[in-house]
mmCIF file of C-alpha atoms in Angstrom:
data_model
loop_
_atom_site.group_PDB
_atom_site.id
_atom_site.type_symbol
_atom_site.label_atom_id
_atom_site.label_comp_id
_atom_site.label_asym_id
_atom_site.label_seq_id
_atom_site.Cartn_x
_atom_site.Cartn_y
_atom_site.Cartn_z
ATOM 1 C CA MET P 1 77.770 74.944 -99.905
ATOM 2 C CA GLN P 2 76.714 71.975 -101.990
ATOM 3 C CA LYS P 3 76.581 69.800 -98.865
ATOM 4 C CA LYS P 4 74.219 72.276 -97.189
ATOM 5 C CA ASN P 5 72.016 72.332 -100.279
ATOM 6 C CA ASP P 6 71.861 68.527 -100.366
ATOM 7 C CA LEU P 7 70.875 68.417 -96.684
ATOM 8 C CA TYR P 8 68.200 71.066 -97.290
ATOM 9 C CA LYS P 9 66.784 69.033 -100.184
ATOM 10 C CA LYS P 10 66.618 65.906 -98.029
ATOM 11 C CA LYS P 11 64.821 67.769 -95.257
ATOM 12 C CA TYR P 12 62.413 69.236 -97.792
ATOM 13 C CA GLU P 13 61.643 65.776 -99.217
ATOM 14 C CA LEU P 14 61.015 64.422 -95.731
ATOM 15 C CA TYR P 15 58.510 67.197 -94.978
ATOM 16 C CA ASN P 16 57.012 66.816 -98.445
ATOM 17 C CA SER P 17 56.499 63.075 -97.821
ATOM 18 C CA LEU P 18 53.498 64.066 -95.672
ATOM 19 C CA PHE P 19 51.779 64.884 -98.962
ATOM 20 C CA THR P 20 53.501 62.568 -101.462
ATOM 21 C CA GLU P 21 53.341 59.424 -99.282
ATOM 22 C CA ASN P 22 50.737 60.203 -96.607
ATOM 23 C CA SER P 23 51.529 57.007 -94.684
ATOM 24 C CA ILE P 24 53.985 56.010 -91.971
ATOM 25 C CA ASP P 25 55.514 53.239 -94.112
ATOM 26 C CA GLY P 26 56.011 55.576 -97.068
ATOM 27 C CA ILE P 27 57.606 58.263 -94.884
ATOM 28 C CA LEU P 28 59.896 55.713 -93.256
ATOM 29 C CA ASN P 29 61.144 54.421 -96.587
ATOM 30 C CA ILE P 30 62.008 57.940 -97.752
ATOM 31 C CA GLY P 31 63.826 58.447 -94.454
ATOM 32 C CA GLU P 32 65.673 55.183 -95.011
ATOM 33 C CA ASN P 33 66.824 56.346 -98.465
ATOM 34 C CA PHE P 34 68.564 59.288 -96.809
ATOM 35 C CA LEU P 35 69.816 57.592 -93.621
ATOM 36 C CA GLY P 36 70.893 54.409 -95.405
ATOM 37 C CA ASN P 37 70.118 52.249 -92.365
ATOM 38 C CA PRO P 38 67.135 50.352 -90.891
ATOM 39 C CA ILE P 39 64.591 52.520 -89.055
ATOM 40 C CA PHE P 40 62.269 51.251 -86.312
ATOM 41 C CA ILE P 41 59.357 53.142 -84.728
ATOM 42 C CA LEU P 42 58.431 51.965 -81.216
ATOM 43 C CA ASP P 43 55.905 52.998 -78.608
ATOM 44 C CA THR P 44 56.820 53.312 -74.957
ATOM 45 C CA SER P 45 56.009 49.659 -74.193
ATOM 46 C CA TYR P 46 58.773 48.581 -76.623
ATOM 47 C CA ARG P 47 56.200 47.488 -79.181
ATOM 48 C CA ILE P 48 57.270 48.047 -82.779
ATOM 49 C CA ILE P 49 54.715 50.233 -84.541
ATOM 50 C CA ALA P 50 56.403 50.353 -87.946
ATOM 51 C CA ARG P 51 59.633 49.410 -89.750
ATOM 52 C CA SER P 52 61.365 50.598 -92.890
ATOM 53 C CA ASN P 53 62.138 48.085 -95.638
ATOM 54 C CA LEU P 54 65.650 47.306 -94.352
ATOM 55 C CA ALA P 55 64.341 47.010 -90.807
ATOM 56 C CA LYS P 56 61.793 44.411 -91.925
ATOM 57 C CA LEU P 57 64.713 42.170 -92.928
ATOM 58 C CA ASP P 58 66.325 42.409 -89.481
ATOM 59 C CA ASN P 59 64.640 40.212 -86.873
ATOM 60 C CA SER P 60 67.680 39.553 -84.686
ATOM 61 C CA SER P 61 66.473 41.841 -81.883
ATOM 62 C CA ILE P 62 62.724 41.265 -82.262
ATOM 63 C CA GLU P 63 60.243 38.761 -80.891
ATOM 64 C CA THR P 64 56.660 38.314 -82.037
ATOM 65 C CA HIS P 65 53.814 37.622 -79.669
ATOM 66 C CA ASN P 66 50.097 37.461 -80.562
ATOM 67 C CA GLY P 67 50.796 39.077 -83.912
ATOM 68 C CA GLU P 68 52.657 42.057 -82.394
ATOM 69 C CA SER P 69 56.417 42.653 -82.600
ATOM 70 C CA TYR P 70 58.452 43.735 -79.573
ATOM 71 C CA LEU P 71 62.078 44.327 -78.692
ATOM 72 C CA LEU P 72 63.694 41.332 -77.031
ATOM 73 C CA LEU P 73 63.583 41.551 -73.238
ATOM 74 C CA ASP P 74 67.390 41.378 -73.082
ATOM 75 C CA ILE P 75 67.588 44.556 -75.152
ATOM 76 C CA VAL P 76 64.932 46.249 -73.014
ATOM 77 C CA GLN P 77 66.984 45.450 -69.907
ATOM 78 C CA LEU P 78 70.122 46.821 -71.547
ATOM 79 C CA MET P 79 68.337 50.040 -72.585
ATOM 80 C CA GLN P 80 67.124 50.576 -69.044
ATOM 81 C CA LYS P 81 70.513 49.765 -67.534
ATOM 82 C CA ASN P 82 72.221 52.280 -69.828
ATOM 83 C CA LYS P 83 69.596 54.965 -69.028
ATOM 84 C CA CYS P 84 68.780 55.037 -72.739
ATOM 85 C CA ILE P 85 65.027 55.407 -72.173
ATOM 86 C CA ASP P 86 65.619 58.284 -69.741
ATOM 87 C CA ASN P 87 67.666 60.053 -72.413
ATOM 88 C CA ILE P 88 64.885 59.565 -74.972
ATOM 89 C CA TYR P 89 62.308 61.096 -72.639
ATOM 90 C CA ASN P 90 64.529 63.962 -71.499
ATOM 91 C CA SER P 91 65.910 64.988 -74.889
ATOM 92 C CA ASP P 92 64.107 66.935 -77.609
ATOM 93 C CA ASN P 93 66.744 66.028 -80.188
ATOM 94 C CA ALA P 94 68.209 62.910 -81.779
ATOM 95 C CA PHE P 95 71.351 61.468 -80.204
ATOM 96 C CA PHE P 96 73.876 58.700 -80.799
ATOM 97 C CA HIS P 97 73.850 55.705 -78.454
ATOM 98 C CA ASN P 98 76.774 53.294 -78.231
ATOM 99 C CA SER P 99 76.428 49.844 -76.689
ATOM 100 C CA ASP P 100 76.862 46.518 -78.473
ATOM 101 C CA GLU P 101 75.343 48.336 -81.444
ATOM 102 C CA ILE P 102 75.574 51.945 -82.569
ATOM 103 C CA LEU P 103 72.149 53.549 -82.842
ATOM 104 C CA ILE P 104 70.365 56.871 -83.179
ATOM 105 C CA PHE P 105 67.403 57.502 -80.901
ATOM 106 C CA CYS P 106 64.914 60.335 -81.097
ATOM 107 C CA SER P 107 61.608 60.845 -79.293
ATOM 108 C CA ILE P 108 58.371 61.442 -81.190
ATOM 109 C CA ARG P 109 56.285 64.028 -79.382
ATOM 110 C CA ILE P 110 52.698 65.185 -79.636
ATOM 111 C CA ASN P 111 51.739 68.221 -77.550
ATOM 112 C CA ASN P 112 55.131 67.954 -75.851
ATOM 113 C CA ILE P 113 54.296 64.390 -74.763
ATOM 114 C CA THR P 114 56.544 61.501 -75.787
ATOM 115 C CA VAL P 115 54.305 58.981 -77.530
ATOM 116 C CA GLY P 116 57.010 56.871 -79.160
ATOM 117 C CA TYR P 117 60.510 57.041 -80.522
ATOM 118 C CA ILE P 118 62.703 56.421 -83.560
ATOM 119 C CA SER P 119 65.539 53.916 -83.474
ATOM 120 C CA VAL P 120 68.012 53.865 -86.381
ATOM 121 C CA LEU P 121 70.472 50.961 -86.416
ATOM 122 C CA GLN P 122 73.937 51.444 -87.930
ATOM 123 C CA SER P 123 74.249 48.340 -90.087
ATOM 124 C CA LYS P 124 74.563 49.314 -93.784
ATOM 125 C CA ARG P 125 76.711 52.457 -93.527
ATOM 126 C CA LYS P 126 78.424 54.477 -90.800
ATOM 127 C CA PHE P 127 76.546 57.364 -89.259
ATOM 128 C CA ASN P 128 77.557 60.969 -89.817
ATOM 129 C CA ALA P 129 76.595 64.278 -88.189
ATOM 130 C CA GLU P 130 73.823 65.106 -90.647
ATOM 131 C CA ASP P 131 72.014 61.876 -89.744
ATOM 132 C CA LEU P 132 71.019 63.478 -86.437
ATOM 133 C CA GLU P 133 69.488 66.461 -88.242
ATOM 134 C CA LEU P 134 67.597 64.197 -90.624
ATOM 135 C CA THR P 135 66.309 62.080 -87.726
ATOM 136 C CA ASN P 136 65.072 65.233 -85.982
ATOM 137 C CA VAL P 137 63.112 66.173 -89.101
ATOM 138 C CA LEU P 138 61.813 62.606 -89.438
ATOM 139 C CA SER P 139 60.578 62.811 -85.827
ATOM 140 C CA LYS P 140 58.582 65.982 -86.542
ATOM 141 C CA VAL P 141 57.135 64.539 -89.743
ATOM 142 C CA LEU P 142 56.083 61.307 -87.987
ATOM 143 C CA SER P 143 54.500 63.321 -85.168
ATOM 144 C CA ILE P 144 52.268 65.043 -87.721
ATOM 145 C CA GLN P 145 51.463 61.789 -89.532
ATOM 146 C CA LEU P 146 50.609 59.972 -86.302
ATOM 147 C CA GLN P 147 48.155 62.730 -85.442
ATOM 148 C CA LYS P 148 46.665 62.563 -88.949
ATOM 149 C CA GLU P 149 46.130 58.815 -88.540
ATOM 150 C CA ASN P 150 44.738 59.315 -85.003
ATOM 151 C CA LEU P 151 47.086 56.614 -83.678
ATOM 152 C CA PHE P 152 47.794 58.572 -80.525
ATOM 153 C CA ILE P 153 44.691 60.745 -80.402
ATOM 154 C CA SER P 154 43.715 59.439 -76.960
ATOM 155 C CA ASN P 155 47.183 59.321 -75.465
ATOM 156 C CA SER P 156 47.466 60.651 -71.915
ATOM 157 C CA GLY P 157 51.236 60.838 -71.951
ATOM 158 C CA LEU P 158 51.769 58.011 -69.460
ATOM 159 C CA ASP P 159 54.119 55.367 -70.839
ATOM 160 C CA GLU P 160 52.349 52.542 -69.001
ATOM 161 C CA GLU P 161 49.160 52.921 -71.023
ATOM 162 C CA TYR P 162 50.512 50.929 -73.957
ATOM 163 C CA TYR P 163 51.027 47.911 -71.695
ATOM 164 C CA LEU P 164 47.425 47.935 -70.503
ATOM 165 C CA THR P 165 46.025 48.675 -73.970
ATOM 166 C CA ASP P 166 47.966 45.685 -75.277
ATOM 167 C CA LEU P 167 46.391 43.514 -72.591
ATOM 168 C CA LEU P 168 42.891 44.738 -73.413
ATOM 169 C CA ILE P 169 43.188 44.496 -77.197
ATOM 170 C CA ASN P 170 45.404 41.464 -77.762
ATOM 171 C CA ARG P 171 44.150 38.247 -76.246
ATOM 172 C CA ILE P 172 47.198 36.909 -74.415
ATOM 173 C CA ASP P 173 48.037 33.254 -73.947
ATOM 174 C CA ASN P 174 51.181 33.402 -71.820
ATOM 175 C CA VAL P 175 51.104 34.904 -68.326
ATOM 176 C CA GLU P 176 54.864 34.548 -67.883
ATOM 177 C CA TYR P 177 55.486 36.643 -70.991
ATOM 178 C CA ILE P 178 53.231 39.528 -69.981
ATOM 179 C CA THR P 179 54.563 39.375 -66.412
ATOM 180 C CA GLU P 180 58.064 39.902 -67.745
ATOM 181 C CA ARG P 181 56.844 42.868 -69.784
ATOM 182 C CA LEU P 182 55.051 44.483 -66.862
ATOM 183 C CA GLN P 183 58.126 44.423 -64.633
ATOM 184 C CA TYR P 184 59.594 47.341 -66.576
ATOM 185 C CA ILE P 185 57.057 49.821 -65.225
ATOM 186 C CA ASN P 186 56.272 50.861 -61.669
ATOM 187 C CA PHE P 187 53.561 48.270 -61.096
ATOM 188 C CA ASN P 188 53.696 45.385 -58.615
ATOM 189 C CA LEU P 189 51.954 42.194 -59.659
ATOM 190 C CA TYR P 190 50.153 40.916 -56.582
ATOM 191 C CA GLU P 191 47.737 37.999 -56.395
ATOM 192 C CA ASN P 192 44.491 39.916 -56.882
ATOM 193 C CA PHE P 193 43.351 42.225 -59.695
ATOM 194 C CA ILE P 194 40.330 44.330 -60.574
ATOM 195 C CA ILE P 195 39.473 46.515 -63.563
ATOM 196 C CA LEU P 196 37.952 49.943 -62.945
ATOM 197 C CA SER P 197 36.402 51.913 -65.841
ATOM 198 C CA ILE P 198 35.388 55.568 -65.889
ATOM 199 C CA PRO P 199 33.473 56.955 -68.906
ATOM 200 C CA PHE P 200 35.227 60.115 -70.057
ATOM 201 C CA LYS P 201 34.234 61.238 -73.526
ATOM 202 C CA GLN P 202 35.741 64.327 -75.109
ATOM 203 C CA LYS P 203 35.393 66.100 -78.420
ATOM 204 C CA TYR P 204 38.180 65.620 -80.936
ATOM 205 C CA LYS P 205 39.707 69.066 -80.316
ATOM 206 C CA ASP P 206 40.040 68.308 -76.606
ATOM 207 C CA TYR P 207 42.433 65.454 -77.270
ATOM 208 C CA ARG P 208 45.039 67.860 -78.578
ATOM 209 C CA HIS P 209 45.084 69.531 -75.183
ATOM 210 C CA ASN P 210 45.001 66.442 -73.004
ATOM 211 C CA PHE P 211 46.623 67.970 -69.945
ATOM 212 C CA GLY P 212 43.308 67.668 -68.078
ATOM 213 C CA LEU P 213 42.992 63.963 -68.915
ATOM 214 C CA LYS P 214 46.557 63.315 -67.815
ATOM 215 C CA GLU P 215 46.088 65.141 -64.516
ATOM 216 C CA LEU P 216 42.783 63.364 -63.845
ATOM 217 C CA ILE P 217 44.434 59.974 -64.351
ATOM 218 C CA LYS P 218 47.331 60.918 -62.091
ATOM 219 C CA LYS P 219 45.004 62.017 -59.286
ATOM 220 C CA ILE P 220 42.975 58.800 -59.445
ATOM 221 C CA LYS P 221 46.191 56.753 -59.507
ATOM 222 C CA THR P 222 47.211 58.487 -56.280
ATOM 223 C CA ILE P 223 43.955 57.325 -54.709
ATOM 224 C CA LEU P 224 44.056 53.757 -56.045
ATOM 225 C CA GLY P 225 47.715 53.097 -55.283
ATOM 226 C CA ASN P 226 49.315 50.202 -57.163
ATOM 227 C CA CYS P 227 47.758 50.391 -60.625
ATOM 228 C CA ILE P 228 48.339 51.122 -64.302
ATOM 229 C CA SER P 229 46.006 53.013 -66.581
ATOM 230 C CA THR P 230 45.080 53.777 -70.165
ATOM 231 C CA TYR P 231 42.499 55.756 -72.100
ATOM 232 C CA TYR P 232 40.556 53.371 -74.338
ATOM 233 C CA LYS P 233 37.161 53.500 -76.051
ATOM 234 C CA ASP P 234 36.174 56.795 -74.399
ATOM 235 C CA ARG P 235 36.981 55.394 -70.979
ATOM 236 C CA ILE P 236 39.763 55.786 -68.446
ATOM 237 C CA ILE P 237 40.727 52.220 -67.525
ATOM 238 C CA PHE P 238 42.689 51.144 -64.447
ATOM 239 C CA LEU P 239 44.170 47.722 -63.684
ATOM 240 C CA ILE P 240 44.611 47.571 -59.905
ATOM 241 C CA SER P 241 46.566 44.868 -58.081
ATOM 242 C CA ASN P 242 46.603 44.106 -54.372
ATOM 243 C CA GLU P 243 47.722 41.319 -52.085
ATOM 244 C CA HIS P 244 44.350 41.418 -50.318
ATOM 245 C CA LYS P 245 41.066 40.079 -51.716
ATOM 246 C CA ASP P 246 39.444 43.344 -50.697
ATOM 247 C CA VAL P 247 41.317 45.235 -53.417
ATOM 248 C CA ILE P 248 39.338 48.419 -52.772
ATOM 249 C CA ASN P 249 38.793 48.607 -49.023
ATOM 250 C CA ASP P 250 36.220 50.834 -47.295
ATOM 251 C CA SER P 251 38.655 53.674 -46.676
ATOM 252 C CA LEU P 252 39.850 53.752 -50.275
ATOM 253 C CA LYS P 253 36.280 53.441 -51.530
ATOM 254 C CA GLN P 254 35.221 56.499 -49.553
ATOM 255 C CA THR P 255 38.095 58.599 -50.895
ATOM 256 C CA LEU P 256 37.375 57.424 -54.451
ATOM 257 C CA LEU P 257 33.650 58.115 -54.040
ATOM 258 C CA GLU P 258 34.273 61.682 -52.889
ATOM 259 C CA PHE P 259 36.663 62.354 -55.785
ATOM 260 C CA LEU P 260 34.273 60.934 -58.404
ATOM 261 C CA LYS P 261 31.348 62.939 -57.063
ATOM 262 C CA LEU P 262 33.446 66.100 -56.994
ATOM 263 C CA ASN P 263 34.296 65.614 -60.667
ATOM 264 C CA ASN P 264 30.819 64.383 -61.691
ATOM 265 C CA LEU P 265 32.182 60.971 -62.728
ATOM 266 C CA ARG P 266 30.943 57.381 -62.381
ATOM 267 C CA CYS P 267 32.859 54.111 -62.455
ATOM 268 C CA GLY P 268 32.281 50.411 -63.009
ATOM 269 C CA ILE P 269 34.329 47.832 -61.120
ATOM 270 C CA SER P 270 34.885 44.215 -62.124
ATOM 271 C CA MET P 271 34.946 41.258 -59.792
ATOM 272 C CA VAL P 272 38.302 40.310 -58.284
ATOM 273 C CA PHE P 273 40.392 38.003 -60.467
ATOM 274 C CA GLU P 274 43.803 36.344 -60.331
ATOM 275 C CA ASN P 275 44.532 35.277 -63.894
ATOM 276 C CA LEU P 276 45.615 38.003 -66.348
ATOM 277 C CA LEU P 277 44.605 35.683 -69.191
ATOM 278 C CA ASP P 278 40.998 36.565 -68.316
ATOM 279 C CA ILE P 279 41.503 40.339 -68.323
ATOM 280 C CA GLN P 280 39.182 40.999 -71.293
ATOM 281 C CA ASP P 281 36.253 39.349 -69.536
ATOM 282 C CA PHE P 282 36.793 41.471 -66.437
ATOM 283 C CA PHE P 283 37.279 44.592 -68.537
ATOM 284 C CA TYR P 284 33.795 44.017 -69.976
ATOM 285 C CA GLN P 285 32.456 43.346 -66.493
ATOM 286 C CA SER P 286 33.440 46.891 -65.520
ATOM 287 C CA ILE P 287 31.733 48.236 -68.648
ATOM 288 C CA TYR P 288 28.530 46.230 -68.158
ATOM 289 C CA ALA P 289 28.334 47.320 -64.514
ATOM 290 C CA LEU P 290 27.944 50.881 -65.769
ATOM 291 C CA GLU P 291 25.653 50.033 -68.666
ATOM 292 C CA LEU P 292 23.315 47.883 -66.571
ATOM 293 C CA SER P 293 23.103 50.446 -63.779
ATOM 294 C CA SER P 294 22.159 53.119 -66.317
ATOM 295 C CA CYS P 295 19.655 50.821 -68.029
ATOM 296 C CA MET P 296 18.039 50.060 -64.677
ATOM 297 C CA LYS P 297 18.006 53.749 -63.668
ATOM 298 C CA ILE P 298 20.290 53.079 -60.704
ATOM 299 C CA ASP P 299 22.165 56.306 -60.042
ATOM 300 C CA ASN P 300 25.221 54.917 -58.245
ATOM 301 C CA THR P 301 28.600 56.625 -58.492
ATOM 302 C CA ILE P 302 30.456 53.339 -57.929
ATOM 303 C CA ASN P 303 28.958 50.268 -59.603
ATOM 304 C CA TYR P 304 30.192 46.763 -58.803
ATOM 305 C CA PHE P 305 29.577 44.136 -61.458
ATOM 306 C CA GLU P 306 28.948 41.452 -58.842
ATOM 307 C CA ASP P 307 25.743 43.340 -57.954
ATOM 308 C CA TYR P 308 24.511 42.947 -61.537
ATOM 309 C CA ILE P 309 25.476 39.373 -62.451
ATOM 310 C CA GLU P 310 21.929 38.056 -62.692
ATOM 311 C CA TYR P 311 20.865 41.121 -64.700
ATOM 312 C CA TYR P 312 23.792 40.586 -67.055
ATOM 313 C CA LEU P 313 22.574 37.008 -67.615
ATOM 314 C CA PHE P 314 19.051 38.283 -68.292
ATOM 315 C CA ASN P 315 20.414 40.866 -70.703
ATOM 316 C CA MET P 316 22.582 38.285 -72.466
ATOM 317 C CA SER P 317 19.592 35.987 -72.992
ATOM 318 C CA MET P 318 17.733 38.862 -74.667
ATOM 319 C CA GLY P 319 20.665 40.004 -76.811
ATOM 320 C CA THR P 320 19.712 40.441 -80.451
ATOM 321 C CA THR P 321 23.067 41.599 -81.888
ATOM 322 C CA ASN P 322 26.188 39.578 -82.603
ATOM 323 C CA ASP P 323 28.534 42.323 -81.360
ATOM 324 C CA PHE P 324 27.459 41.769 -77.746
ATOM 325 C CA TYR P 325 30.558 40.558 -75.894
ATOM 326 C CA LYS P 326 29.774 37.350 -74.033
ATOM 327 C CA ILE P 327 31.726 37.039 -70.814
ATOM 328 C CA ASN P 328 33.067 33.593 -69.956
ATOM 329 C CA LEU P 329 30.617 32.112 -67.448
ATOM 330 C CA LEU P 330 33.371 30.911 -65.125
ATOM 331 C CA THR P 331 34.544 34.500 -64.618
ATOM 332 C CA LEU P 332 31.137 35.174 -63.053
ATOM 333 C CA VAL P 333 31.886 32.789 -60.191
ATOM 334 C CA HIS P 334 32.229 34.746 -56.952
ATOM 335 C CA PRO P 335 35.820 35.189 -55.680
ATOM 336 C CA TRP P 336 34.787 33.659 -52.339
ATOM 337 C CA ILE P 337 34.111 30.347 -54.062
ATOM 338 C CA LYS P 338 37.467 30.436 -55.820
ATOM 339 C CA LYS P 339 39.199 31.325 -52.565
ATOM 340 C CA LEU P 340 37.649 28.357 -50.725
ATOM 341 C CA ILE P 341 38.556 25.933 -53.514
ATOM 342 C CA LYS P 342 42.127 27.207 -53.481
ATOM 343 C CA PHE P 343 42.276 26.972 -49.674
ATOM 344 C CA ASP P 344 41.034 23.371 -49.793
ATOM 345 C CA ASP P 345 43.645 22.431 -52.392
ATOM 346 C CA GLN P 346 46.431 23.916 -50.290
ATOM 347 C CA ASN P 347 45.273 22.633 -46.908
ATOM 348 C CA LYS P 348 43.483 19.355 -47.759
ATOM 349 C CA THR P 349 40.214 20.580 -46.233
ATOM 350 C CA ASP P 350 36.546 20.313 -47.271
ATOM 351 C CA LEU P 351 35.340 23.869 -46.753
ATOM 352 C CA PHE P 352 33.949 24.328 -50.256
ATOM 353 C CA LYS P 353 32.036 21.036 -50.094
ATOM 354 C CA THR P 354 30.696 22.028 -46.669
ATOM 355 C CA LEU P 355 29.480 25.419 -47.901
ATOM 356 C CA LYS P 356 27.983 23.899 -51.042
ATOM 357 C CA THR P 357 26.086 21.278 -49.031
ATOM 358 C CA TYR P 358 24.942 23.916 -46.527
ATOM 359 C CA ILE P 359 23.465 26.110 -49.274
ATOM 360 C CA GLU P 360 21.880 23.113 -51.066
ATOM 361 C CA ASN P 361 20.193 22.143 -47.781
ATOM 362 C CA ASN P 362 18.613 25.578 -47.429
ATOM 363 C CA ARG P 363 21.155 26.606 -44.769
ATOM 364 C CA ASN P 364 19.993 23.910 -42.371
ATOM 365 C CA ALA P 365 22.897 22.910 -40.104
ATOM 366 C CA ASN P 366 21.370 19.627 -39.012
ATOM 367 C CA ASP P 367 20.579 18.399 -42.540
ATOM 368 C CA THR P 368 24.015 19.496 -43.710
ATOM 369 C CA SER P 369 25.721 17.541 -40.920
ATOM 370 C CA ILE P 370 23.721 14.411 -41.746
ATOM 371 C CA GLN P 371 24.481 14.607 -45.472
ATOM 372 C CA LEU P 372 28.201 15.163 -44.827
ATOM 373 C CA ASN P 373 28.156 12.425 -42.173
ATOM 374 C CA ILE P 374 29.823 14.675 -39.599
ATOM 375 C CA HIS P 375 28.897 15.841 -36.087
ATOM 376 C CA ARG P 376 27.065 19.170 -35.716
ATOM 377 C CA SER P 377 30.000 20.578 -33.773
ATOM 378 C CA THR P 378 32.297 19.650 -36.690
ATOM 379 C CA PHE P 379 29.990 21.445 -39.072
ATOM 380 C CA PHE P 380 29.986 24.624 -36.960
ATOM 381 C CA TYR P 381 33.762 24.452 -36.686
ATOM 382 C CA ARG P 382 34.001 24.277 -40.483
ATOM 383 C CA PHE P 383 31.399 27.004 -40.927
ATOM 384 C CA ASN P 384 33.310 29.375 -38.647
ATOM 385 C CA LYS P 385 36.487 28.467 -40.502
ATOM 386 C CA ILE P 386 34.789 29.345 -43.808
ATOM 387 C CA GLN P 387 33.831 32.765 -42.452
ATOM 388 C CA SER P 388 37.369 33.250 -41.155
ATOM 389 C CA VAL P 389 38.950 32.343 -44.503
ATOM 390 C CA LEU P 390 36.555 34.627 -46.363
ATOM 391 C CA ASN P 391 36.849 37.322 -43.693
ATOM 392 C CA THR P 392 33.094 37.841 -43.709
ATOM 393 C CA SER P 393 29.889 36.832 -41.978
ATOM 394 C CA LEU P 394 27.604 34.632 -44.054
ATOM 395 C CA GLY P 395 24.396 35.950 -42.558
ATOM 396 C CA ASN P 396 23.412 38.217 -45.428
ATOM 397 C CA ASN P 397 20.745 36.755 -47.711
ATOM 398 C CA TYR P 398 22.089 38.572 -50.763
ATOM 399 C CA ASP P 399 25.605 37.229 -50.189
ATOM 400 C CA ILE P 400 24.173 33.723 -49.948
ATOM 401 C CA PHE P 401 22.238 34.323 -53.177
ATOM 402 C CA LYS P 402 25.433 35.323 -54.981
ATOM 403 C CA LEU P 403 27.160 32.195 -53.733
ATOM 404 C CA GLU P 404 24.202 30.058 -54.764
ATOM 405 C CA LEU P 405 24.275 31.579 -58.234
ATOM 406 C CA SER P 406 27.992 30.793 -58.466
ATOM 407 C CA LEU P 407 27.334 27.176 -57.514
ATOM 408 C CA LYS P 408 24.704 26.919 -60.260
ATOM 409 C CA ILE P 409 27.202 28.308 -62.786
ATOM 410 C CA LEU P 410 29.790 25.731 -61.722
ATOM 411 C CA ASN P 411 27.206 22.970 -61.882
ATOM 412 C CA TYR P 412 26.051 24.076 -65.343
ATOM 413 C CA ASN P 413 29.643 24.193 -66.566
ATOM 414 C CA THR P 414 30.265 20.651 -65.302
ATOM 415 C CA LEU P 415 27.078 19.307 -66.900
ATOM 416 C CA THR P 416 27.906 21.035 -70.203
ATOM 417 C CA LYS P 417 31.354 19.453 -70.260
ATOM 418 C CA ILE P 418 29.845 16.014 -69.622
ATOM 419 C CA HIS P 419 27.257 16.561 -72.374
ATOM 420 C CA ASN P 420 29.887 17.715 -74.881
ATOM 421 C CA SER P 421 32.075 14.700 -74.151
ATOM 422 C CA LEU P 422 29.269 12.253 -74.924
#
């Protein structure tokens, strides 16, 4: 009888910690007093949200990157191999897990959606049966506290969203590291990426019933194919990867357009990029595509940033606030230019130089041939090769303008570097 009373008192104190502590750290430390072992709180990307006092002393299974703490990749692999994550998602209650270490796991749920989980490590004392009951209570208490602190207020219930949010918020400096992290979700990393943003603002009460948001994301993911998503800053964000430069082809674009119109939605799409280190710049490209189209009273459902580059530059020159995010100029260079430079490096050709000279000579084939000191037939061979590599016809004046603008950006960047080195 006394044992039952003691357990009841512990449960009561855990629930009461919502009022006496009113913080995740405070609640965790009360939980640690009862469980007698280190407690970790993780989100579904294996990022450590919080740790109890004992857990803060244990760094053997943790690595820190860009100020955030994560489980070691070896442990992540082991958890997946042992189906531990599946058990966390499929179970409403705490359970023991035996591997190299003995642990207790328990999901933390909001609106029946798993937003994170508790991990208790047996290191200071052996577990007993009541530890599972206490962990279940701790899970419910943390669910309430997380909602109070709005940490998961915009969660859609898709585990991948923490990966993308991490990429958008934390400026990364190691592609290999993030590539390793991304391999644990159903997302193939191909050569080409784009960011697609859809404004989707809801009132606070709507977040607690986010089934609609979750279903909307799932339907768009079905259209886009290989992508991951998150809900961030009142926007649904997608990172899409494809082996082709034309990441969103005409067929996909038409399907997406019909779906967006049907749901009265608009989207902004960044330029194609290859380096995940630049993801923040391309995220803001997708945002500015929408903002500039609205500012210019252009009522397009799909808005490509590459159609607004010059207007972005105008807008940046007129910016009067310091909170205006300035996109790296080199990320404004058209993907065609980057593709030609890469092709030249791999094949020892001069296609980029040929195109640059052609544009600088006002698209005059004869003058271009003379300046490059090549025969006209050689020029036309190269020009056709350029169109073949880019899979396009360079007869459109606006396309040429975009390429010319990119060349000016590259030239300005080179001159700035020379000036700064003097």
